[in-house]
CSV table of N, CA, C and O in Angstrom, one decimal:
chain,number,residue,atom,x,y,z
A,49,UNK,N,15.6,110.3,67.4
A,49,UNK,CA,14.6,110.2,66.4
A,49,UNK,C,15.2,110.3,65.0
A,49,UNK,O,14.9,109.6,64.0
A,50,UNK,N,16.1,111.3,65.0
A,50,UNK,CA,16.7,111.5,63.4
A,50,UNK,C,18.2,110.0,63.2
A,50,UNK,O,19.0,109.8,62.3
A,51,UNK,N,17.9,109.5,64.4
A,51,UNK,CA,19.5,108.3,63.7
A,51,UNK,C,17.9,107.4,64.0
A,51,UNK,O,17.7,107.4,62.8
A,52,UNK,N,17.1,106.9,64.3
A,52,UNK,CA,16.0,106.1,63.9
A,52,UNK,C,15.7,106.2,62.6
A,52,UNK,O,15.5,105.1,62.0
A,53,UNK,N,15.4,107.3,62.0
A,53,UNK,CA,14.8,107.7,60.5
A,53,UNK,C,16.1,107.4,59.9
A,53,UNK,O,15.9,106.8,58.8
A,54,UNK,N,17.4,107.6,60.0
A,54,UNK,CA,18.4,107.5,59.3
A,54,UNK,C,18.4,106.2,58.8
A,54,UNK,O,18.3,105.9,57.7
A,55,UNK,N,18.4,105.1,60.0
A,55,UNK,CA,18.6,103.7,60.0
A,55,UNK,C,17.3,103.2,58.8
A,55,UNK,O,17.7,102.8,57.7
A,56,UNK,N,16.2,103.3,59.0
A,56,UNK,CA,14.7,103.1,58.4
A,56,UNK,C,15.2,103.7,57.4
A,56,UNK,O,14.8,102.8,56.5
A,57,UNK,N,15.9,104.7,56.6
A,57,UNK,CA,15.7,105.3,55.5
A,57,UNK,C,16.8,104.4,54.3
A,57,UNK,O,16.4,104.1,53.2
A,58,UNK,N,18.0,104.0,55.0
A,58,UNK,CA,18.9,103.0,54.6
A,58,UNK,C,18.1,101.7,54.2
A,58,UNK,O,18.4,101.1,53.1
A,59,UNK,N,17.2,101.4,55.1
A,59,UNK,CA,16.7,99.7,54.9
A,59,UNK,C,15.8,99.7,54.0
A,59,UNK,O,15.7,98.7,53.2
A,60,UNK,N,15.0,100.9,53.9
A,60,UNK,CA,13.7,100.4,52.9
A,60,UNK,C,13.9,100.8,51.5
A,60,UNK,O,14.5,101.8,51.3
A,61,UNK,N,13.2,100.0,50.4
A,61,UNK,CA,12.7,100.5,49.5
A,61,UNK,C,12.9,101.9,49.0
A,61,UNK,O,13.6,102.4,48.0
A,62,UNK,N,12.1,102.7,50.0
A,62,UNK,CA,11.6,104.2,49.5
A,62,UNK,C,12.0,105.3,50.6
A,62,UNK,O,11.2,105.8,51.4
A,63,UNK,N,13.4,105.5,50.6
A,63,UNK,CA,14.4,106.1,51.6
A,63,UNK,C,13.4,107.2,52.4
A,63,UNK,O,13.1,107.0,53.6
A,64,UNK,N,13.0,108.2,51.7
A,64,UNK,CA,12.3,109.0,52.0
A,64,UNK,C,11.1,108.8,53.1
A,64,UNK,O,11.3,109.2,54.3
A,65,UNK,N,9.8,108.3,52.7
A,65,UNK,CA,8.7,107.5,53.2
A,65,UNK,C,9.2,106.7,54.0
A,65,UNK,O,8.3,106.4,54.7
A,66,UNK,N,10.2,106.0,54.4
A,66,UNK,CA,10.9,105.1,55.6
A,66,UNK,C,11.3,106.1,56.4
A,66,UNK,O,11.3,105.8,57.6
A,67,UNK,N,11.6,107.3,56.0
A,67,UNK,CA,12.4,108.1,57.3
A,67,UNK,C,11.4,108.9,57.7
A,67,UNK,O,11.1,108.6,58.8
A,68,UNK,N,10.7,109.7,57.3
A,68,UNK,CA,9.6,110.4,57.6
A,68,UNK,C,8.6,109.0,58.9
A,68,UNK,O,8.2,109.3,60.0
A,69,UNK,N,8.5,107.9,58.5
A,69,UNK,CA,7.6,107.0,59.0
A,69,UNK,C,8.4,106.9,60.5
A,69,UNK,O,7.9,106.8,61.6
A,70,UNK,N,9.5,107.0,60.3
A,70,UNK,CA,10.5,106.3,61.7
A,70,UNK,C,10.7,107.4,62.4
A,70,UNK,O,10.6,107.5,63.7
A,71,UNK,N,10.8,108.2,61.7
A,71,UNK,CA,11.5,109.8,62.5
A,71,UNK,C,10.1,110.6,63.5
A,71,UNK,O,10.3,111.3,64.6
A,72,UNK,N,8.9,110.4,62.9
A,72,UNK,CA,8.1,110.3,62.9
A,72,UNK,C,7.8,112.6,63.1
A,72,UNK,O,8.6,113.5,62.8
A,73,UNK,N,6.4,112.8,63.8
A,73,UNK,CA,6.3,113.8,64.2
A,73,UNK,C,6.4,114.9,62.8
A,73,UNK,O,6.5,114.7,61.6
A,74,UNK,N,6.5,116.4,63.6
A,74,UNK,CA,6.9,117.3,62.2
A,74,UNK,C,8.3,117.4,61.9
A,74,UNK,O,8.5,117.7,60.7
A,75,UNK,N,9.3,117.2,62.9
A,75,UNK,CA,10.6,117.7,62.3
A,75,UNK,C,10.7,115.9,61.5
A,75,UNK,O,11.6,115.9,60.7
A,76,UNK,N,10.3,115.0,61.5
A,76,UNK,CA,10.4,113.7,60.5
A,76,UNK,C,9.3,114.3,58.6
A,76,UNK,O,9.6,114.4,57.4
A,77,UNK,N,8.8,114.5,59.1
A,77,UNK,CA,8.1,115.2,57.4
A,77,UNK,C,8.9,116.4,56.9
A,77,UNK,O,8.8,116.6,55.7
A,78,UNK,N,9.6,117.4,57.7
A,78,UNK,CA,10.0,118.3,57.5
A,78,UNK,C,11.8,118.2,57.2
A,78,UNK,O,12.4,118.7,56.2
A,79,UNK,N,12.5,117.4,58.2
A,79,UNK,CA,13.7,116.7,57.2
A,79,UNK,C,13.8,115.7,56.3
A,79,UNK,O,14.8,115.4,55.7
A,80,UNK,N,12.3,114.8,56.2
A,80,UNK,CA,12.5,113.7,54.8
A,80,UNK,C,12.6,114.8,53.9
A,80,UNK,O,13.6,114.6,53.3
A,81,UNK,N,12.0,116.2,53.6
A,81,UNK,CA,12.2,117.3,52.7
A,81,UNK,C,13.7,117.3,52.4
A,81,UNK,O,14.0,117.0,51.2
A,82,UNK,N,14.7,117.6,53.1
A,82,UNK,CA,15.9,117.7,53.2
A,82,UNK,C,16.2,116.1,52.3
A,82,UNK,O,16.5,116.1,51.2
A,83,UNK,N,16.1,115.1,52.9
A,83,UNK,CA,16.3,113.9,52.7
A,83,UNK,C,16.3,113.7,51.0
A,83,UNK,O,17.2,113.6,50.2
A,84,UNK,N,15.0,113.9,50.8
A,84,UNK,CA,14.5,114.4,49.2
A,84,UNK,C,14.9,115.3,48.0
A,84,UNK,O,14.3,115.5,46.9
A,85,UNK,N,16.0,115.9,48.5
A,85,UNK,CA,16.8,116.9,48.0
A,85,UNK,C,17.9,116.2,47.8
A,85,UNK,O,18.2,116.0,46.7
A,86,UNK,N,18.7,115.7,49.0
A,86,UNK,CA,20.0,115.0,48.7
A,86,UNK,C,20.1,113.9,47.9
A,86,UNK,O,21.2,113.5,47.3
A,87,UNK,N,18.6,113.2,47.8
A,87,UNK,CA,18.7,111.9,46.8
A,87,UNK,C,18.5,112.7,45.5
A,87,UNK,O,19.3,112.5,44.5
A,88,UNK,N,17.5,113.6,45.4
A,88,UNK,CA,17.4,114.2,44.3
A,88,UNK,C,19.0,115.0,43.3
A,88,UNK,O,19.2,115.1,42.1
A,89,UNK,N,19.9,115.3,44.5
A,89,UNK,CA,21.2,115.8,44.0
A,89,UNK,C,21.8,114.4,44.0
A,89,UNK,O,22.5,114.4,43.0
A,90,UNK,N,21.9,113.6,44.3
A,90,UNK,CA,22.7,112.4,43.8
A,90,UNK,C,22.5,111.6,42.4
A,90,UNK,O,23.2,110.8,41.8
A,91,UNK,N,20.9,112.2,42.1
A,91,UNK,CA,20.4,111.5,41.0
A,91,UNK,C,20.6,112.4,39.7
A,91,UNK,O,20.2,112.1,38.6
A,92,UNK,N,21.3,113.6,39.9
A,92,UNK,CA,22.0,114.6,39.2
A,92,UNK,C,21.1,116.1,39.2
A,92,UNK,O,21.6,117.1,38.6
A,93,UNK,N,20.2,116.2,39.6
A,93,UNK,CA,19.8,117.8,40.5
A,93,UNK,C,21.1,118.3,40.8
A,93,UNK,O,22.0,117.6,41.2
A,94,UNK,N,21.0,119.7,40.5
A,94,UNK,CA,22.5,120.6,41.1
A,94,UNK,C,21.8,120.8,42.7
A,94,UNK,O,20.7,120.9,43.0
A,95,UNK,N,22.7,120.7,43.3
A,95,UNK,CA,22.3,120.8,44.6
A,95,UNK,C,21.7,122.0,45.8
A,95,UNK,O,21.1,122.0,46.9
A,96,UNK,N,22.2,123.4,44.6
A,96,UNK,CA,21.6,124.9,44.9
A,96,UNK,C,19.7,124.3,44.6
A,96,UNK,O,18.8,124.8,45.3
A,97,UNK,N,19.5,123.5,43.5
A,97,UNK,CA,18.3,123.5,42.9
A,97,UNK,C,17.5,122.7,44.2
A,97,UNK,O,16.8,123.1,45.1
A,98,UNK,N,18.2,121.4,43.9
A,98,UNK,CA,17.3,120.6,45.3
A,98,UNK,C,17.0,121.0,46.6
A,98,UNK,O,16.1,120.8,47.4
A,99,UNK,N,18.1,121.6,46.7
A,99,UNK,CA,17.6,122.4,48.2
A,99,UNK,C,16.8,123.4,48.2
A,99,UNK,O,15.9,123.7,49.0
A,100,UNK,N,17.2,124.2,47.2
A,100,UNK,CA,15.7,125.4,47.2
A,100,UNK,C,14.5,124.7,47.5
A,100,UNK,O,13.7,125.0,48.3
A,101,UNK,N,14.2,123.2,46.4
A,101,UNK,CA,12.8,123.1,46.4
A,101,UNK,C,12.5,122.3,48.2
A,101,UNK,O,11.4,122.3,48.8
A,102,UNK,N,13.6,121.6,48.6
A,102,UNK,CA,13.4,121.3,50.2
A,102,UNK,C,12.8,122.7,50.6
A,102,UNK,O,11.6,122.8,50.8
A,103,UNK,N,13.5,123.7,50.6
A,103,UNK,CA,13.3,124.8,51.7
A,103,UNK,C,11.5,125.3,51.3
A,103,UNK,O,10.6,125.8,52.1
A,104,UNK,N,11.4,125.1,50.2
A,104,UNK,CA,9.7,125.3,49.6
A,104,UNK,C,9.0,124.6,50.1
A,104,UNK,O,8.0,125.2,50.6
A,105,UNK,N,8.9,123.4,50.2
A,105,UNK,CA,8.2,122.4,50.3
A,105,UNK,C,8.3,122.2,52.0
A,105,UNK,O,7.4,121.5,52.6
A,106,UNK,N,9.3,122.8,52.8
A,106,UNK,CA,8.9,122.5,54.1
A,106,UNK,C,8.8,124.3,54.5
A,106,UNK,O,9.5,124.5,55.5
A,107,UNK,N,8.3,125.0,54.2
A,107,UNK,CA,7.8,126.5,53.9
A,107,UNK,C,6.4,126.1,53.6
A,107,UNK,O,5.7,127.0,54.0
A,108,UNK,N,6.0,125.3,53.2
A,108,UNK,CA,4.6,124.9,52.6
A,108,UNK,C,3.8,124.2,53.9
A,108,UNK,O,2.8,124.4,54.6
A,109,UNK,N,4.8,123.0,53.7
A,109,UNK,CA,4.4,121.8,54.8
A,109,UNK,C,4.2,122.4,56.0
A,109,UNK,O,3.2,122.0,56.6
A,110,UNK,N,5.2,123.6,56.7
A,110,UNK,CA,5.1,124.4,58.0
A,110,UNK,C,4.4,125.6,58.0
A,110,UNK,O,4.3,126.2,59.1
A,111,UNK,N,4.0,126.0,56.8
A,111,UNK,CA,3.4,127.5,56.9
A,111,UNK,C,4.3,128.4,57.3
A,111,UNK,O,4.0,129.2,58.1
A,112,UNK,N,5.6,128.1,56.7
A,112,UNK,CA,6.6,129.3,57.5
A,112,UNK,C,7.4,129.8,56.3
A,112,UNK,O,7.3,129.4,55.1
A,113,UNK,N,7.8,130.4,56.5
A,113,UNK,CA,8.8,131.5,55.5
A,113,UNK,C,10.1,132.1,56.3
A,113,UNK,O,10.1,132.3,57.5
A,114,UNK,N,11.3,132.4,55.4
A,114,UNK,CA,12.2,133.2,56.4
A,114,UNK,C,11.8,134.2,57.1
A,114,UNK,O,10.8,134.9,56.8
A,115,UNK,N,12.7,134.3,58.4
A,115,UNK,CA,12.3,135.7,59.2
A,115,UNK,C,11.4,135.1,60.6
A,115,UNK,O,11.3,135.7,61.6
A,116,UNK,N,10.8,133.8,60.4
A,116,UNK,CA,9.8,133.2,60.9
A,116,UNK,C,10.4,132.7,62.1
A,116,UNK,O,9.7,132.4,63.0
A,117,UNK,N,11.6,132.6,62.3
A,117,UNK,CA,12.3,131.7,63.7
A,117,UNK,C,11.9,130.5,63.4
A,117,UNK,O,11.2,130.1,64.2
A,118,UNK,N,12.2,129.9,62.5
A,118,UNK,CA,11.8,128.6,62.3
A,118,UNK,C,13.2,127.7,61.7
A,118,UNK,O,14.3,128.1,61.8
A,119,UNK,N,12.8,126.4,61.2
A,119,UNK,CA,14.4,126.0,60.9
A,119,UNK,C,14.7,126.5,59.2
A,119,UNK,O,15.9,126.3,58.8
A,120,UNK,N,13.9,127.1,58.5
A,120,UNK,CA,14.5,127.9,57.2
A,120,UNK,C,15.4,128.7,57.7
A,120,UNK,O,16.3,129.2,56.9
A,121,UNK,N,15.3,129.1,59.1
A,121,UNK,CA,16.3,130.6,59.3
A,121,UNK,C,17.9,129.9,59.1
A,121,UNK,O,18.9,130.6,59.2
Protein backbone atom coordinates (compact mmCIF):
# COMPACT_ATOMS: atom_id res chain seq x y z
CA UNK A 1 0.00 0.00 0.00
CA UNK A 2 2.67 2.56 1.06
CA UNK A 3 5.15 1.68 -2.26
CA UNK A 4 1.58 2.06 -4.31
CA UNK A 5 1.09 5.71 -2.74
CA UNK A 6 4.87 6.21 -3.19
CA UNK A 7 4.67 5.44 -6.94
CA UNK A 8 1.10 7.73 -7.36
CA UNK A 9 2.73 10.41 -5.34
CA UNK A 10 5.86 10.71 -7.80
CA UNK A 11 3.50 10.68 -10.96
CA UNK A 12 0.93 13.22 -10.19
CA UNK A 13 0.61 16.73 -10.13
CA UNK A 14 -0.23 17.05 -6.32
CA UNK A 15 2.23 14.46 -4.57
CA UNK A 16 0.27 14.53 -1.46
CA UNK A 17 -3.56 13.96 -2.76
CA UNK A 18 -2.00 11.21 -5.22
CA UNK A 19 -0.60 9.29 -2.30
CA UNK A 20 -3.30 9.58 0.18
CA UNK A 21 -5.78 8.43 -3.03
CA UNK A 22 -3.42 5.26 -3.84
CA UNK A 23 -2.36 4.33 -0.38
CA UNK A 24 -5.72 4.59 0.38
CA UNK A 25 -7.53 3.70 3.96
CA UNK A 26 -6.30 5.60 7.42
CA UNK A 27 -2.63 4.86 7.56
CA UNK A 28 -2.78 6.62 3.57
CA UNK A 29 -4.40 10.10 5.05
CA UNK A 30 -2.37 9.65 8.07
CA UNK A 31 1.20 9.30 6.27
CA UNK A 32 0.24 11.84 3.22
CA UNK A 33 0.58 13.98 6.79
CA UNK A 34 4.16 12.88 6.99
CA UNK A 35 4.42 13.17 3.13
CA UNK A 36 3.35 16.98 3.63
CA UNK A 37 5.90 17.74 6.01
CA UNK A 38 8.77 16.44 3.87
CA UNK A 39 7.65 18.53 0.81
CA UNK A 40 7.06 21.26 3.16
CA UNK A 41 10.93 20.83 4.54
CA UNK A 42 12.23 20.75 0.96
CA UNK A 43 10.40 23.94 0.21
CA UNK A 44 12.52 25.45 3.15
CA UNK A 45 10.29 24.64 6.43
CA UNK A 46 13.05 23.60 9.14
CA UNK A 47 12.21 20.16 9.48
CA UNK A 48 11.71 20.04 13.53
CA UNK A 49 8.77 22.67 12.33
CA UNK A 50 7.14 20.42 9.56
CA UNK A 51 7.00 17.48 11.41
CA UNK A 52 5.54 18.93 14.48
CA UNK A 53 2.74 20.21 12.37
CA UNK A 54 2.45 16.34 10.68
CA UNK A 55 2.35 14.91 14.15
CA UNK A 56 -0.79 17.61 14.85
CA UNK A 57 -2.58 17.14 12.09
CA UNK A 58 -2.50 13.34 12.22
CA UNK A 59 -3.30 13.79 16.25
CA UNK A 60 -6.36 15.57 14.88
CA UNK A 61 -7.10 13.42 11.81
CA UNK A 62 -6.88 10.24 14.50
CA UNK A 63 -8.10 11.68 17.61
CA UNK A 64 -4.97 10.45 19.22
CA UNK A 65 -2.36 12.10 21.26
CA UNK A 66 1.00 10.61 22.76
CA UNK A 67 0.71 7.94 25.33
CA UNK A 68 -2.21 6.65 23.08
CA UNK A 69 -0.32 3.44 21.50
CA UNK A 70 -0.77 4.87 18.34
CA UNK A 71 1.81 5.69 15.54
CA UNK A 72 2.69 9.39 17.34
CA UNK A 73 4.34 6.97 19.95
Amino acid sequence: TMLRGLRAAVAGPDPVAAFRAAAGGASGSLFAQVLAALLAHQDGTPLPEALARAAARIGAVGQAGPGDRTMLD
